[in-house]
Each structure stands twice: as C-alpha cells, then as structure tokens.
C-alpha cells in the first residue's frame, strides 16, 4: 500500500483557499489530477493496480477513543496533527523494491519534504513475524 499524506492546509489550497501557501489555480489542480491519472493508468496497463482512493479533508474526520469504558469522539482537524493520510494506492507487484519504485512516482520532486510511505498489506498473522 502506498500511503499519501496531506494536511488541512493542503486541502484548503486545493480548493482555492490560500493559507501559508498560495491557493492552487484550477489549472494546477487539473495538472495534479492528470499526473495521478497517468500514474494509475500505467499501473492498470502493467497489471499492478489494485485500488486507489483519496480521502476527504481532515475537517471531516472523527477520532474515536475509549476512556473509562466510554467512547470519546473528537471532530477533526486535530491541532496536534500536522499531516494525515490523504489517500492510498494498493498495488500488487513483483517485489517491495518495485512497490518503492512505483511510490516514487507519487512524490512531487518540486515539493521539498514531500513523501509517501510504502507498506505491505498484512495477509495473515504469519506476516507479523518479520
């Protein structure tokens, strides 16, 4: 699974609301979506694509914890959390190295500090020992 990260600010910028970063133009947003579509289409054509989804902005999230046996719900965004999971892509490929190579295609080389995480999906308890 390739996990992509963002912040509430990133979602705001995508929707045209400036913050510490300038708002993205409709053309910039379209270019970002076109890039993602190109990456996904290449994975479909190679037979490695399984699934991909974006997630709604952190402002729409809820964190559920249990305290003293009772659920405690906190609405997002969470001030103590800078980045959240923004979306994911699941690939089925020959190796972890290949998954890492695919993941590099999601990182914007013009955005210093941007990253994605790559982790195998757990198939069973036997995968925990490793």
Tab-separated table of C-alpha atoms in Angstrom:
chain	number	residue	atom	x	y	z
A	1	UNK	CA	0.000	0.000	0.000
A	2	UNK	CA	1.314	3.403	-0.957
A	3	UNK	CA	0.062	5.979	1.525
A	4	UNK	CA	-0.107	9.643	0.552
A	5	UNK	CA	-0.179	12.385	3.179
A	6	UNK	CA	-1.504	15.899	3.400
A	7	UNK	CA	-2.760	18.471	5.870
A	8	UNK	CA	-5.914	20.512	6.228
A	9	UNK	CA	-3.928	23.358	4.701
A	10	UNK	CA	-3.182	21.218	1.634
A	11	UNK	CA	-6.889	20.519	1.200
A	12	UNK	CA	-7.647	24.242	1.592
A	13	UNK	CA	-5.051	25.154	-1.050
A	14	UNK	CA	-6.512	22.528	-3.414
A	15	UNK	CA	-9.954	24.042	-3.021
A	16	UNK	CA	-8.694	27.543	-3.799
A	17	UNK	CA	-8.328	28.898	-0.268
A	18	UNK	CA	-4.877	30.350	0.400
A	19	UNK	CA	-3.126	29.970	3.731
A	20	UNK	CA	0.590	29.833	4.398
A	21	UNK	CA	0.758	28.533	0.828
A	22	UNK	CA	-0.892	30.227	-2.157
A	23	UNK	CA	-4.126	28.724	-3.451
A	24	UNK	CA	-3.750	26.359	-6.380
A	25	UNK	CA	-5.258	27.513	-9.641
A	26	UNK	CA	-7.800	25.298	-11.400
A	27	UNK	CA	-5.077	24.553	-13.953
A	28	UNK	CA	-2.654	23.408	-11.237
A	29	UNK	CA	-5.302	21.174	-9.680
A	30	UNK	CA	-6.123	19.733	-13.117
A	31	UNK	CA	-2.413	19.066	-13.738
A	32	UNK	CA	-2.118	17.249	-10.392
A	33	UNK	CA	-5.150	15.088	-11.203
A	34	UNK	CA	-3.787	14.404	-14.680
A	35	UNK	CA	-0.490	13.249	-13.164
A	36	UNK	CA	-2.284	10.892	-10.777
A	37	UNK	CA	-4.434	9.547	-13.613
A	38	UNK	CA	-1.311	8.937	-15.725
A	39	UNK	CA	0.401	7.036	-12.887
A	40	UNK	CA	-2.720	4.951	-12.215
A	41	UNK	CA	-3.280	4.209	-15.910
A	42	UNK	CA	0.307	2.951	-16.244
A	43	UNK	CA	-0.310	0.646	-13.269
A	44	UNK	CA	-3.567	-0.614	-14.819
A	45	UNK	CA	-1.733	-1.335	-18.068
A	46	UNK	CA	1.083	-3.182	-16.252
A	47	UNK	CA	-1.455	-5.233	-14.272
A	48	UNK	CA	-0.151	-3.908	-10.931
A	49	UNK	CA	-3.099	-1.653	-9.996
A	50	UNK	CA	-5.464	-2.945	-7.306
A	51	UNK	CA	-7.214	0.134	-5.856
A	52	UNK	CA	-6.715	3.829	-5.159
A	53	UNK	CA	-8.793	6.314	-3.210
A	54	UNK	CA	-8.484	9.822	-1.918
A	55	UNK	CA	-9.832	10.714	1.483
A	56	UNK	CA	-11.863	13.747	2.490
A	57	UNK	CA	-10.271	16.680	4.284
A	58	UNK	CA	-9.287	16.295	7.956
A	59	UNK	CA	-12.056	18.709	8.907
A	60	UNK	CA	-14.469	15.847	8.083
A	61	UNK	CA	-12.659	13.293	10.261
A	62	UNK	CA	-13.538	11.978	13.684
A	63	UNK	CA	-11.145	10.405	16.136
A	64	UNK	CA	-12.741	7.823	18.419
A	65	UNK	CA	-11.079	6.838	21.684
A	66	UNK	CA	-12.351	4.955	24.707
A	67	UNK	CA	-11.884	6.468	28.154
A	68	UNK	CA	-13.227	4.809	31.280
A	69	UNK	CA	-15.123	2.402	29.064
A	70	UNK	CA	-16.959	5.134	27.148
A	71	UNK	CA	-16.342	6.369	23.610
A	72	UNK	CA	-14.945	9.875	23.302
A	73	UNK	CA	-15.286	11.436	19.857
A	74	UNK	CA	-13.177	14.379	18.683
A	75	UNK	CA	-14.034	16.131	15.429
A	76	UNK	CA	-11.138	16.990	13.110
A	77	UNK	CA	-8.944	18.597	12.166
A	78	UNK	CA	-6.662	17.845	15.070
A	79	UNK	CA	-4.360	20.720	16.006
A	80	UNK	CA	-1.682	18.342	17.294
A	81	UNK	CA	-1.574	16.549	13.920
A	82	UNK	CA	0.132	18.299	11.027
A	83	UNK	CA	-0.276	15.554	8.431
A	84	UNK	CA	-2.945	12.955	7.903
A	85	UNK	CA	-3.481	10.106	5.491
A	86	UNK	CA	-4.867	11.799	2.375
A	87	UNK	CA	-5.232	8.772	0.137
A	88	UNK	CA	-3.816	5.435	-0.806
A	89	UNK	CA	-2.966	3.244	-3.752
A	90	UNK	CA	-2.756	-0.523	-3.493
A	91	UNK	CA	-0.540	-2.298	-5.992
A	92	UNK	CA	0.240	-5.946	-6.492
A	93	UNK	CA	3.703	-6.242	-7.939
A	94	UNK	CA	6.753	-8.485	-8.071
A	95	UNK	CA	8.630	-7.073	-5.100
A	96	UNK	CA	8.855	-4.491	-2.349
A	97	UNK	CA	11.545	-2.772	-4.428
A	98	UNK	CA	9.091	-2.478	-7.336
A	99	UNK	CA	6.451	-1.020	-4.983
A	100	UNK	CA	9.043	1.515	-3.813
A	101	UNK	CA	9.824	2.415	-7.421
A	102	UNK	CA	6.115	2.942	-8.112
A	103	UNK	CA	5.754	5.061	-4.956
A	104	UNK	CA	8.469	7.445	-6.152
A	105	UNK	CA	6.134	8.434	-8.988
A	106	UNK	CA	3.719	9.944	-6.471
A	107	UNK	CA	6.241	12.303	-4.888
A	108	UNK	CA	6.410	15.784	-6.355
A	109	UNK	CA	10.106	16.487	-6.940
A	110	UNK	CA	9.379	20.225	-6.715
A	111	UNK	CA	7.961	19.919	-3.181
A	112	UNK	CA	10.838	19.592	-0.687
A	113	UNK	CA	9.963	17.306	2.198
A	114	UNK	CA	7.037	15.625	0.449
A	115	UNK	CA	6.943	11.862	0.922
A	116	UNK	CA	4.785	8.768	0.684
A	117	UNK	CA	5.018	5.594	2.750
A	118	UNK	CA	5.093	2.070	1.325
A	119	UNK	CA	3.990	-0.844	3.489
A	120	UNK	CA	2.969	-4.387	2.684
A	121	UNK	CA	-0.659	-5.239	3.390
A	122	UNK	CA	-0.989	-7.889	6.077
A	123	UNK	CA	-2.337	-11.151	4.645
A	124	UNK	CA	-2.406	-13.062	7.913
A	125	UNK	CA	-0.955	-13.348	11.387
A	126	UNK	CA	2.063	-15.200	9.971
A	127	UNK	CA	3.108	-11.918	8.299
A	128	UNK	CA	3.632	-10.322	11.728
A	129	UNK	CA	6.813	-12.292	12.373
A	130	UNK	CA	9.325	-10.494	10.287
